GROMACS .gro file of C-alpha atoms in nm:
model
  478
    1UNK     CA    1   0.455  -1.214  -1.129
    2UNK     CA    2   0.275  -0.883  -1.093
    3UNK     CA    3   0.052  -0.867  -0.788
    4UNK     CA    4  -0.228  -0.621  -0.720
    5UNK     CA    5  -0.279  -0.449  -0.388
    6UNK     CA    6  -0.584  -0.237  -0.314
    7UNK     CA    7  -0.550   0.021  -0.040
    8UNK     CA    8  -0.866   0.173   0.097
    9UNK     CA    9  -0.725   0.501   0.213
   10UNK     CA   10  -0.895   0.712   0.475
   11UNK     CA   11  -0.592   0.927   0.560
   12UNK     CA   12  -0.358   1.080   0.310
   13UNK     CA   13  -0.156   1.388   0.330
   14UNK     CA   14   0.081   1.503   0.602
   15UNK     CA   15   0.219   1.846   0.666
   16UNK     CA   16   0.528   1.806   0.880
   17UNK     CA   17   0.674   2.055   1.119
   18UNK     CA   18   0.909   2.012   1.412
   19UNK     CA   19   0.940   2.129   1.768
   20UNK     CA   20   1.039   2.363   1.912
   21UNK     CA   21   0.904   2.654   1.711
   22UNK     CA   22   1.250   2.795   1.642
   23UNK     CA   23   1.354   2.471   1.471
   24UNK     CA   24   1.062   2.501   1.234
   25UNK     CA   25   1.180   2.848   1.145
   26UNK     CA   26   1.535   2.725   1.092
   27UNK     CA   27   1.438   2.442   0.862
   28UNK     CA   28   1.251   2.673   0.626
   29UNK     CA   29   1.552   2.905   0.624
   30UNK     CA   30   1.374   3.199   0.780
   31UNK     CA   31   1.631   3.474   0.803
   32UNK     CA   32   1.673   3.671   1.120
   33UNK     CA   33   1.749   4.040   1.087
   34UNK     CA   34   1.926   4.196   1.377
   35UNK     CA   35   1.832   4.549   1.481
   36UNK     CA   36   2.107   4.713   1.683
   37UNK     CA   37   1.964   4.917   1.966
   38UNK     CA   38   2.305   4.997   2.116
   39UNK     CA   39   2.673   4.939   2.034
   40UNK     CA   40   2.692   4.671   2.304
   41UNK     CA   41   2.515   4.392   2.117
   42UNK     CA   42   2.442   4.058   2.279
   43UNK     CA   43   2.258   3.756   2.146
   44UNK     CA   44   1.882   3.775   2.181
   45UNK     CA   45   1.566   3.641   2.021
   46UNK     CA   46   1.299   3.768   1.786
   47UNK     CA   47   1.052   3.970   1.992
   48UNK     CA   48   0.762   3.764   1.854
   49UNK     CA   49   0.909   3.457   1.685
   50UNK     CA   50   1.199   3.295   1.878
   51UNK     CA   51   1.519   3.200   1.702
   52UNK     CA   52   1.877   3.318   1.669
   53UNK     CA   53   2.063   3.127   1.399
   54UNK     CA   54   2.312   3.312   1.178
   55UNK     CA   55   2.151   3.657   1.191
   56UNK     CA   56   2.214   3.911   0.922
   57UNK     CA   57   2.352   4.211   1.114
   58UNK     CA   58   2.206   4.542   1.003
   59UNK     CA   59   2.335   4.877   1.133
   60UNK     CA   60   2.080   5.159   1.134
   61UNK     CA   61   2.262   5.492   1.133
   62UNK     CA   62   1.972   5.720   1.047
   63UNK     CA   63   1.801   5.833   1.367
   64UNK     CA   64   1.453   5.861   1.213
   65UNK     CA   65   1.469   5.515   1.062
   66UNK     CA   66   1.609   5.372   1.381
   67UNK     CA   67   1.323   5.528   1.579
   68UNK     CA   68   1.064   5.367   1.349
   69UNK     CA   69   1.222   5.028   1.412
   70UNK     CA   70   1.214   5.092   1.786
   71UNK     CA   71   0.849   5.201   1.776
   72UNK     CA   72   0.759   4.880   1.595
   73UNK     CA   73   0.957   4.653   1.828
   74UNK     CA   74   0.879   4.808   2.166
   75UNK     CA   75   0.590   4.967   2.344
   76UNK     CA   76   0.667   5.266   2.563
   77UNK     CA   77   0.698   5.031   2.861
   78UNK     CA   78   0.944   4.793   2.693
   79UNK     CA   79   1.258   4.991   2.620
   80UNK     CA   80   1.507   4.818   2.847
   81UNK     CA   81   1.640   4.546   2.615
   82UNK     CA   82   1.985   4.612   2.471
   83UNK     CA   83   1.929   4.414   2.153
   84UNK     CA   84   1.666   4.203   1.983
   85UNK     CA   85   1.624   3.993   1.673
   86UNK     CA   86   1.345   4.065   1.428
   87UNK     CA   87   1.231   3.770   1.219
   88UNK     CA   88   1.197   3.817   0.844
   89UNK     CA   89   0.829   3.729   0.867
   90UNK     CA   90   0.768   4.080   1.004
   91UNK     CA   91   0.870   4.241   0.671
   92UNK     CA   92   0.685   4.275   0.344
   93UNK     CA   93   0.849   4.095   0.053
   94UNK     CA   94   0.927   4.429  -0.109
   95UNK     CA   95   1.158   4.513   0.182
   96UNK     CA   96   1.421   4.265   0.060
   97UNK     CA   97   1.667   4.301  -0.224
   98UNK     CA   98   1.694   3.927  -0.294
   99UNK     CA   99   1.361   3.772  -0.191
  100UNK     CA  100   1.313   3.586  -0.520
  101UNK     CA  101   1.666   3.442  -0.516
  102UNK     CA  102   1.622   3.334  -0.153
  103UNK     CA  103   1.291   3.159  -0.225
  104UNK     CA  104   1.450   2.975  -0.517
  105UNK     CA  105   1.739   2.857  -0.301
  106UNK     CA  106   2.012   3.073  -0.456
  107UNK     CA  107   2.069   3.291  -0.150
  108UNK     CA  108   2.154   3.186   0.203
  109UNK     CA  109   2.042   3.509   0.372
  110UNK     CA  110   1.790   3.779   0.305
  111UNK     CA  111   1.918   4.137   0.265
  112UNK     CA  112   1.708   4.437   0.358
  113UNK     CA  113   1.676   4.751   0.152
  114UNK     CA  114   1.819   5.064   0.317
  115UNK     CA  115   1.475   5.207   0.394
  116UNK     CA  116   1.312   4.882   0.508
  117UNK     CA  117   1.092   4.894   0.817
  118UNK     CA  118   0.922   4.597   0.990
  119UNK     CA  119   0.544   4.637   0.976
  120UNK     CA  120   0.387   4.294   1.031
  121UNK     CA  121   0.287   4.217   1.389
  122UNK     CA  122   0.102   3.935   1.558
  123UNK     CA  123   0.091   3.560   1.532
  124UNK     CA  124  -0.165   3.529   1.255
  125UNK     CA  125   0.095   3.473   0.984
  126UNK     CA  126   0.095   3.105   0.892
  127UNK     CA  127   0.435   2.946   0.853
  128UNK     CA  128   0.518   2.801   0.517
  129UNK     CA  129   0.536   2.421   0.544
  130UNK     CA  130   0.870   2.288   0.656
  131UNK     CA  131   0.823   1.969   0.459
  132UNK     CA  132   0.542   1.795   0.274
  133UNK     CA  133   0.513   1.417   0.269
  134UNK     CA  134   0.267   1.156   0.161
  135UNK     CA  135   0.093   1.063   0.485
  136UNK     CA  136  -0.181   0.859   0.643
  137UNK     CA  137  -0.173   0.489   0.718
  138UNK     CA  138  -0.304   0.357   0.387
  139UNK     CA  139  -0.113   0.595   0.162
  140UNK     CA  140   0.213   0.522   0.345
  141UNK     CA  141   0.154   0.148   0.329
  142UNK     CA  142   0.073   0.190  -0.039
  143UNK     CA  143   0.397   0.382  -0.099
  144UNK     CA  144   0.595   0.110   0.076
  145UNK     CA  145   0.428  -0.169  -0.121
  146UNK     CA  146   0.469   0.022  -0.447
  147UNK     CA  147   0.847   0.037  -0.395
  148UNK     CA  148   0.842  -0.328  -0.500
  149UNK     CA  149   0.842  -0.324  -0.883
  150UNK     CA  150   0.627  -0.638  -0.896
  151UNK     CA  151   0.338  -0.479  -0.711
  152UNK     CA  152   0.064  -0.248  -0.836
  153UNK     CA  153  -0.140  -0.056  -0.578
  154UNK     CA  154  -0.487   0.093  -0.621
  155UNK     CA  155  -0.535   0.377  -0.373
  156UNK     CA  156  -0.901   0.456  -0.306
  157UNK     CA  157  -0.963   0.782  -0.123
  158UNK     CA  158  -0.978   1.159  -0.159
  159UNK     CA  159  -0.658   1.245  -0.346
  160UNK     CA  160  -0.575   1.610  -0.410
  161UNK     CA  161  -0.329   1.748  -0.667
  162UNK     CA  162  -0.025   1.770  -0.436
  163UNK     CA  163  -0.071   1.418  -0.305
  164UNK     CA  164  -0.126   1.283  -0.655
  165UNK     CA  165   0.204   1.430  -0.774
  166UNK     CA  166   0.392   1.271  -0.484
  167UNK     CA  167   0.259   0.917  -0.522
  168UNK     CA  168   0.473   0.638  -0.662
  169UNK     CA  169   0.421   0.554  -1.029
  170UNK     CA  170   0.308   0.205  -0.927
  171UNK     CA  171   0.007   0.354  -0.745
  172UNK     CA  172  -0.316   0.389  -0.942
  173UNK     CA  173  -0.585   0.633  -0.828
  174UNK     CA  174  -0.945   0.589  -0.949
  175UNK     CA  175  -1.083   0.902  -1.120
  176UNK     CA  176  -1.362   0.912  -0.859
  177UNK     CA  177  -1.102   0.961  -0.586
  178UNK     CA  178  -0.952   1.277  -0.732
  179UNK     CA  179  -1.053   1.608  -0.576
  180UNK     CA  180  -0.955   1.972  -0.618
  181UNK     CA  181  -0.794   2.020  -0.277
  182UNK     CA  182  -0.574   1.808  -0.052
  183UNK     CA  183  -0.655   1.694   0.298
  184UNK     CA  184  -0.384   1.784   0.549
  185UNK     CA  185  -0.235   1.641   0.866
  186UNK     CA  186   0.000   1.857   1.070
  187UNK     CA  187   0.274   1.652   1.234
  188UNK     CA  188   0.460   1.811   1.524
  189UNK     CA  189   0.757   1.581   1.564
  190UNK     CA  190   1.014   1.606   1.839
  191UNK     CA  191   1.324   1.425   1.955
  192UNK     CA  192   1.406   1.265   2.287
  193UNK     CA  193   1.518   1.528   2.538
  194UNK     CA  194   1.374   1.824   2.350
  195UNK     CA  195   1.200   2.079   2.568
  196UNK     CA  196   0.887   2.287   2.519
  197UNK     CA  197   0.821   2.517   2.814
  198UNK     CA  198   0.862   2.312   3.130
  199UNK     CA  199   0.802   1.978   2.955
  200UNK     CA  200   1.087   1.759   2.834
  201UNK     CA  201   1.025   1.469   2.596
  202UNK     CA  202   1.129   1.130   2.743
  203UNK     CA  203   1.153   0.982   2.391
  204UNK     CA  204   1.106   1.077   2.028
  205UNK     CA  205   0.741   1.108   1.937
  206UNK     CA  206   0.492   1.328   1.752
  207UNK     CA  207   0.165   1.512   1.792
  208UNK     CA  208  -0.079   1.496   1.502
  209UNK     CA  209  -0.352   1.742   1.406
  210UNK     CA  210  -0.582   1.647   1.119
  211UNK     CA  211  -0.797   1.848   0.882
  212UNK     CA  212  -0.948   1.555   0.700
  213UNK     CA  213  -1.323   1.597   0.652
  214UNK     CA  214  -1.355   1.361   0.354
  215UNK     CA  215  -1.184   1.072   0.529
  216UNK     CA  216  -1.371   1.141   0.852
  217UNK     CA  217  -1.695   1.085   0.663
  218UNK     CA  218  -1.554   0.778   0.484
  219UNK     CA  219  -1.649   0.942   0.157
  220UNK     CA  220  -1.460   0.690  -0.059
  221UNK     CA  221  -1.644   0.379   0.058
  222UNK     CA  222  -1.848   0.354  -0.260
  223UNK     CA  223  -1.537   0.401  -0.477
  224UNK     CA  224  -1.372   0.117  -0.289
  225UNK     CA  225  -1.666  -0.116  -0.352
  226UNK     CA  226  -1.685  -0.024  -0.720
  227UNK     CA  227  -1.311  -0.093  -0.767
  228UNK     CA  228  -1.311  -0.449  -0.633
  229UNK     CA  229  -1.442  -0.625  -0.942
  230UNK     CA  230  -1.224  -0.446  -1.198
  231UNK     CA  231  -0.898  -0.444  -1.002
  232UNK     CA  232  -0.916  -0.799  -0.864
  233UNK     CA  233  -0.673  -0.740  -0.573
  234UNK     CA  234  -0.452  -1.005  -0.414
  235UNK     CA  235  -0.454  -0.813  -0.086
  236UNK     CA  236  -0.682  -0.548   0.063
  237UNK     CA  237  -0.555  -0.303   0.327
  238UNK     CA  238  -0.804  -0.101   0.531
  239UNK     CA  239  -0.711   0.196   0.748
  240UNK     CA  240  -0.833   0.524   0.886
  241UNK     CA  241  -1.136   0.403   1.080
  242UNK     CA  242  -1.018   0.620   1.368
  243UNK     CA  243  -1.090   0.928   1.159
  244UNK     CA  244  -1.464   0.868   1.201
  245UNK     CA  245  -1.440   0.868   1.580
  246UNK     CA  246  -1.497   1.242   1.611
  247UNK     CA  247  -1.781   1.259   1.359
  248UNK     CA  248  -2.051   1.153   1.604
  249UNK     CA  249  -2.213   0.823   1.694
  250UNK     CA  250  -2.495   0.843   1.439
  251UNK     CA  251  -2.251   0.879   1.149
  252UNK     CA  252  -1.999   0.614   1.253
  253UNK     CA  253  -2.266   0.359   1.343
  254UNK     CA  254  -2.419   0.384   0.996
  255UNK     CA  255  -2.091   0.398   0.806
  256UNK     CA  256  -1.942   0.105   0.999
  257UNK     CA  257  -2.238  -0.109   0.896
  258UNK     CA  258  -2.186  -0.006   0.534
  259UNK     CA  259  -1.813  -0.078   0.565
  260UNK     CA  260  -1.886  -0.431   0.688
  261UNK     CA  261  -2.109  -0.491   0.387
  262UNK     CA  262  -1.835  -0.359   0.158
  263UNK     CA  263  -1.568  -0.581   0.314
  264UNK     CA  264  -1.797  -0.879   0.274
  265UNK     CA  265  -1.786  -0.826  -0.103
  266UNK     CA  266  -1.413  -0.912  -0.109
  267UNK     CA  267  -1.344  -1.262  -0.241
  268UNK     CA  268  -1.285  -1.517   0.036
  269UNK     CA  269  -0.939  -1.606  -0.093
  270UNK     CA  270  -0.818  -1.244  -0.073
  271UNK     CA  271  -0.662  -1.155   0.268
  272UNK     CA  272  -0.778  -0.832   0.431
  273UNK     CA  273  -0.544  -0.640   0.662
  274UNK     CA  274  -0.671  -0.371   0.901
  275UNK     CA  275  -0.424  -0.108   1.023
  276UNK     CA  276  -0.541   0.045   1.349
  277UNK     CA  277  -0.453   0.385   1.491
  278UNK     CA  278  -0.501   0.563   1.823
  279UNK     CA  279  -0.858   0.616   1.947
  280UNK     CA  280  -1.014   0.746   2.268
  281UNK     CA  281  -1.380   0.637   2.242
  282UNK     CA  282  -1.406   0.294   2.406
  283UNK     CA  283  -1.756   0.234   2.274
  284UNK     CA  284  -1.639   0.299   1.920
  285UNK     CA  285  -1.336   0.071   1.958
  286UNK     CA  286  -1.551  -0.198   2.116
  287UNK     CA  287  -1.789  -0.181   1.821
  288UNK     CA  288  -1.498  -0.233   1.581
  289UNK     CA  289  -1.366  -0.517   1.798
  290UNK     CA  290  -1.679  -0.719   1.869
  291UNK     CA  291  -1.963  -0.641   1.635
  292UNK     CA  292  -1.825  -0.492   1.319
  293UNK     CA  293  -1.485  -0.498   1.150
  294UNK     CA  294  -1.238  -0.706   1.350
  295UNK     CA  295  -1.399  -1.051   1.307
  296UNK     CA  296  -1.422  -1.020   0.927
  297UNK     CA  297  -1.061  -0.921   0.852
  298UNK     CA  298  -0.772  -1.168   0.836
  299UNK     CA  299  -0.493  -0.955   0.975
  300UNK     CA  300  -0.446  -0.657   1.208
  301UNK     CA  301  -0.151  -0.423   1.264
  302UNK     CA  302  -0.123  -0.219   1.584
  303UNK     CA  303   0.111  -0.070   1.846
  304UNK     CA  304   0.120  -0.089   2.225
  305UNK     CA  305  -0.125   0.197   2.282
  306UNK     CA  306  -0.384   0.050   2.048
  307UNK     CA  307  -0.337  -0.299   2.194
  308UNK     CA  308  -0.398  -0.183   2.551
  309UNK     CA  309  -0.696   0.027   2.443
  310UNK     CA  310  -0.846  -0.281   2.277
  311UNK     CA  311  -0.815  -0.470   2.605
  312UNK     CA  312  -0.965  -0.181   2.802
  313UNK     CA  313  -1.254  -0.139   2.557
  314UNK     CA  314  -1.340  -0.509   2.536
  315UNK     CA  315  -1.276  -0.611   2.896
  316UNK     CA  316  -0.968  -0.814   2.806
  317UNK     CA  317  -0.666  -0.913   3.017
  318UNK     CA  318  -0.474  -0.634   3.191
  319UNK     CA  319  -0.756  -0.388   3.122
  320UNK     CA  320  -0.689  -0.238   3.464
  321UNK     CA  321  -0.362  -0.089   3.338
  322UNK     CA  322  -0.396   0.281   3.263
  323UNK     CA  323  -0.081   0.282   3.050
  324UNK     CA  324   0.240   0.090   2.992
  325UNK     CA  325   0.526   0.155   3.230
  326UNK     CA  326   0.819   0.193   2.991
  327UNK     CA  327   0.875  -0.099   2.752
  328UNK     CA  328   0.558  -0.314   2.746
  329UNK     CA  329   0.596  -0.642   2.932
  330UNK     CA  330   0.613  -0.927   2.680
  331UNK     CA  331   0.397  -1.155   2.895
  332UNK     CA  332   0.117  -0.899   2.918
  333UNK     CA  333   0.133  -0.830   2.544
  334UNK     CA  334   0.120  -1.204   2.476
  335UNK     CA  335  -0.188  -1.239   2.698
  336UNK     CA  336  -0.379  -0.966   2.514
  337UNK     CA  337  -0.284  -1.095   2.169
  338UNK     CA  338  -0.401  -1.445   2.264
  339UNK     CA  339  -0.728  -1.306   2.402
  340UNK     CA  340  -0.800  -1.119   2.078
  341UNK     CA  341  -0.741  -1.428   1.863
  342UNK     CA  342  -0.937  -1.656   2.096
  343UNK     CA  343  -1.232  -1.426   2.163
  344UNK     CA  344  -1.254  -1.232   1.838
  345UNK     CA  345  -1.049  -1.441   1.596
  346UNK     CA  346  -1.027  -1.794   1.462
  347UNK     CA  347  -0.813  -1.957   1.732
  348UNK     CA  348  -1.116  -2.178   1.789
  349UNK     CA  349  -1.155  -2.382   1.468
  350UNK     CA  350  -1.532  -2.368   1.513
  351UNK     CA  351  -1.533  -1.988   1.513
  352UNK     CA  352  -1.684  -1.803   1.219
  353UNK     CA  353  -1.435  -1.517   1.256
  354UNK     CA  354  -1.161  -1.469   0.995
  355UNK     CA  355  -0.894  -1.300   1.208
  356UNK     CA  356  -0.584  -1.521   1.224
  357UNK     CA  357  -0.290  -1.278   1.232
  358UNK     CA  358  -0.182  -0.982   1.448
  359UNK     CA  359   0.137  -0.785   1.383
  360UNK     CA  360   0.225  -0.601   1.703
  361UNK     CA  361   0.500  -0.341   1.709
  362UNK     CA  362   0.648  -0.131   1.985
  363UNK     CA  363   0.975   0.061   2.003
  364UNK     CA  364   1.191  -0.220   2.144
  365UNK     CA  365   1.044  -0.535   1.986
  366UNK     CA  366   0.783  -0.675   1.749
  367UNK     CA  367   0.559  -0.982   1.783
  368UNK     CA  368   0.376  -1.163   1.505
  369UNK     CA  369   0.096  -1.379   1.648
  370UNK     CA  370  -0.075  -1.621   1.409
  371UNK     CA  371  -0.326  -1.902   1.433
  372UNK     CA  372  -0.158  -2.225   1.324
  373UNK     CA  373  -0.234  -2.348   0.975
  374UNK     CA  374  -0.319  -2.010   0.823
  375UNK     CA  375   0.011  -1.822   0.774
  376UNK     CA  376   0.370  -1.909   0.688
  377UNK     CA  377   0.711  -1.741   0.674
  378UNK     CA  378   0.651  -1.564   1.005
  379UNK     CA  379   1.021  -1.537   1.096
  380UNK     CA  380   1.104  -1.349   0.777
  381UNK     CA  381   0.794  -1.129   0.809
  382UNK     CA  382   0.859  -1.013   1.165
  383UNK     CA  383   1.231  -0.967   1.092
  384UNK     CA  384   1.158  -0.755   0.784
  385UNK     CA  385   0.935  -0.526   0.990
  386UNK     CA  386   1.202  -0.480   1.257
  387UNK     CA  387   1.468  -0.409   0.998
  388UNK     CA  388   1.271  -0.137   0.824
  389UNK     CA  389   1.189   0.023   1.161
  390UNK     CA  390   1.560   0.068   1.224
  391UNK     CA  391   1.667   0.184   0.880
  392UNK     CA  392   1.375   0.421   0.813
  393UNK     CA  393   1.397   0.589   1.153
  394UNK     CA  394   1.763   0.667   1.087
  395UNK     CA  395   1.691   0.773   0.728
  396UNK     CA  396   1.911   0.499   0.581
  397UNK     CA  397   1.866   0.222   0.328
  398UNK     CA  398   2.038  -0.030   0.554
  399UNK     CA  399   2.088  -0.059   0.928
  400UNK     CA  400   2.402   0.114   1.058
  401UNK     CA  401   2.501  -0.058   1.384
  402UNK     CA  402   2.681   0.255   1.506
  403UNK     CA  403   2.352   0.446   1.503
  404UNK     CA  404   2.127   0.198   1.681
  405UNK     CA  405   2.086   0.054   2.029
  406UNK     CA  406   1.917  -0.257   2.170
  407UNK     CA  407   1.637  -0.186   2.419
  408UNK     CA  408   1.443  -0.512   2.404
  409UNK     CA  409   1.435  -0.743   2.709
  410UNK     CA  410   1.668  -1.037   2.645
  411UNK     CA  411   1.477  -1.262   2.885
  412UNK     CA  412   1.101  -1.265   2.935
  413UNK     CA  413   0.799  -1.489   2.995
  414UNK     CA  414   0.536  -1.620   2.756
  415UNK     CA  415   0.259  -1.495   2.988
  416UNK     CA  416   0.222  -1.257   3.280
  417UNK     CA  417   0.062  -1.529   3.495
  418UNK     CA  418   0.121  -1.898   3.555
  419UNK     CA  419   0.160  -2.135   3.386
  420UNK     CA  420   0.419  -1.959   3.179
  421UNK     CA  421   0.740  -2.034   2.994
  422UNK     CA  422   1.074  -1.861   3.052
  423UNK     CA  423   1.222  -1.744   2.723
  424UNK     CA  424   1.538  -1.572   2.602
  425UNK     CA  425   1.663  -1.403   2.286
  426UNK     CA  426   1.933  -1.602   2.106
  427UNK     CA  427   2.175  -1.356   1.937
  428UNK     CA  428   2.260  -1.615   1.672
  429UNK     CA  429   1.892  -1.657   1.583
  430UNK     CA  430   1.713  -1.348   1.708
  431UNK     CA  431   1.353  -1.458   1.648
  432UNK     CA  432   1.213  -1.624   1.959
  433UNK     CA  433   0.918  -1.857   1.902
  434UNK     CA  434   0.664  -2.000   2.146
  435UNK     CA  435   0.311  -2.139   2.130
  436UNK     CA  436   0.000  -2.110   2.343
  437UNK     CA  437  -0.262  -2.355   2.229
  438UNK     CA  438  -0.283  -2.330   1.852
  439UNK     CA  439  -0.144  -1.974   1.839
  440UNK     CA  440   0.224  -1.920   1.755
  441UNK     CA  441   0.420  -1.614   1.865
  442UNK     CA  442   0.731  -1.484   1.685
  443UNK     CA  443   0.924  -1.209   1.867
  444UNK     CA  444   1.224  -1.018   1.740
  445UNK     CA  445   1.412  -0.727   1.901
  446UNK     CA  446   1.439  -0.395   1.719
  447UNK     CA  447   1.766  -0.211   1.675
  448UNK     CA  448   1.637   0.125   1.791
  449UNK     CA  449   1.773   0.433   1.615
  450UNK     CA  450   1.959   0.653   1.864
  451UNK     CA  451   1.873   0.979   1.689
  452UNK     CA  452   1.565   0.920   1.471
  453UNK     CA  453   1.509   1.162   1.186
  454UNK     CA  454   1.143   1.071   1.146
  455UNK     CA  455   0.902   0.863   1.352
  456UNK     CA  456   0.597   0.930   1.136
  457UNK     CA  457   0.497   0.631   0.925
  458UNK     CA  458   0.716   0.372   1.096
  459UNK     CA  459   0.421   0.156   1.194
  460UNK     CA  460   0.289   0.165   0.839
  461UNK     CA  461   0.627   0.066   0.696
  462UNK     CA  462   0.652  -0.217   0.950
  463UNK     CA  463   0.311  -0.354   0.856
  464UNK     CA  464   0.378  -0.322   0.484
  465UNK     CA  465   0.709  -0.511   0.504
  466UNK     CA  466   0.552  -0.779   0.719
  467UNK     CA  467   0.269  -0.828   0.470
  468UNK     CA  468   0.507  -0.858   0.175
  469UNK     CA  469   0.696  -1.141   0.346
  470UNK     CA  470   0.390  -1.318   0.489
  471UNK     CA  471   0.251  -1.625   0.317
  472UNK     CA  472  -0.121  -1.695   0.339
  473UNK     CA  473  -0.187  -2.067   0.332
  474UNK     CA  474  -0.472  -2.182   0.107
  475UNK     CA  475  -0.794  -2.259   0.283
  476UNK     CA  476  -0.888  -2.627   0.295
  477UNK     CA  477  -1.169  -2.739   0.072
  478UNK     CA  478  -1.497  -2.785   0.258
   0.00000   0.00000   0.00000
C-alpha cells in the first residue's frame, strides 16, 4: 500500500566542511606547492593556509624568479624561515599546466608552469565546498522516509536547483516551493579528540551556521496549507521552527499564530510529528510549549539539549540544571518526559491536548514515551531508531559490532526522586519497559560508533525510522 507523507520543510540544504581547516583543504584535494628557500628543507606549513599533505616539490633555480616568490611569501621582517609551503589557492588558474584535469579528477597533483608566481594573498578567497548534502530536519526526514519504496513524500519549502537535483525520486516538490537559489547551512563537523587552538573536542559534534532567510520567515506556510487537500497525507512532519527564533518577536509571534491555524486544518485522523532543534530564547520555546504548537501535535522528537531547555523554559522538573553532566541521567529524563505529557499532553484523559508521544534520543540511549492507548509497536520503533543511529554514524548499511561501543547505563532508576523503580537492561531483550501512571517508557541502548563519519542528520534519521515503525491506534468513537 502506498502511503503519503507531507513534510513541511523549514530547513533544507547543508554545506559540509570539517575541522580543522587543514582537513577541509585535504578533502577538496588542494595541492600544496613547496617553495625551497634553502637546500636544507624541512616540513612546514602554508604561510597563510595551514596544511602539509603530499606536497609537490618545486625547485626554483632562477634567482629572479626565486626572489619574486620570496617577496610574495615574506615581508622584510620575516626572512628567517628555512622552508614554507604555499597553498595552490595563492595561484591563478593559468599558473598550472593541468588545472582542468585536476578539477575533473584525472590528476592527483597540480603542476606549476616554469614561470608561475604566487600572487593571491589574504583570507578572502572562499573555499570550494568539501561536500554538499541534502540538509535540514524536514528534508533529511523526507529523504529517510522516501527510501521506503511504498512511501511518497511531499516536501513543502524553498527548494533551489541543487537541492532539487539531490532529492530522492519519491519526493514531490510543489511548483510554488521552487526558487532560483538554494538556502545554505554550513556544517563544521569534528571528531572526538580533535583540536582547534587550545580547545580539544570531548566528543564528536558539529557547529552549524545558517543562511536561510526564506525558512526563517516561514515563507512556505501558505504552500503547506494549500497542499493538504490535494495530497491527503497519512502523516505530517513539521520542523524548522527554531529558524524563526532570530527573526524578532513581532515576526515569530504572528507566524506562530498562523502556523497553529494551518496545523488545525489537518484532518484529525492524521498524526502530526514535530521535530525540535536547539534554541536559546526561553520565551520563544515557552510559547511553542504552552500556548502554540506543542499541544496540537501528536508526536515530538528531540535530544537531551532540547529536552532540558524545554524544562528550563516551562519551569519543569530539573530546570535548575544548567547542562547535563555527561550521559543524561535516565531518571531525570523520565521525569521531564512525564511532565511534558502530563502538563502539555494528553496523559490526562480529560485534556484537550493531542500530544501523546515523545521520541527522545541521546548518544548512549533512546526513550520512547507514549500515553497508553494511543500508540503501538513501541519496542520496534525505538529499536529501529537506535539501529539507524549506529549504522549511519559509521557510514554502513548494517551495524558492525567491531566499530561500536556500549555507553548506556545498564542499571538505572525510573525517576530521579522517590518513589522510583530500579531497572536494568536485559542483553537478551534490550528494550527496558516501565510505566508511570498511564505513560509507558521504552528504553534501548545505542551501539555508539567509535569513529563516526558524520553526526549531521542522525536525529532526523532516528525520528524517521521511529515513525515508520510506530502504529497509531484509531481514536475511539465519541
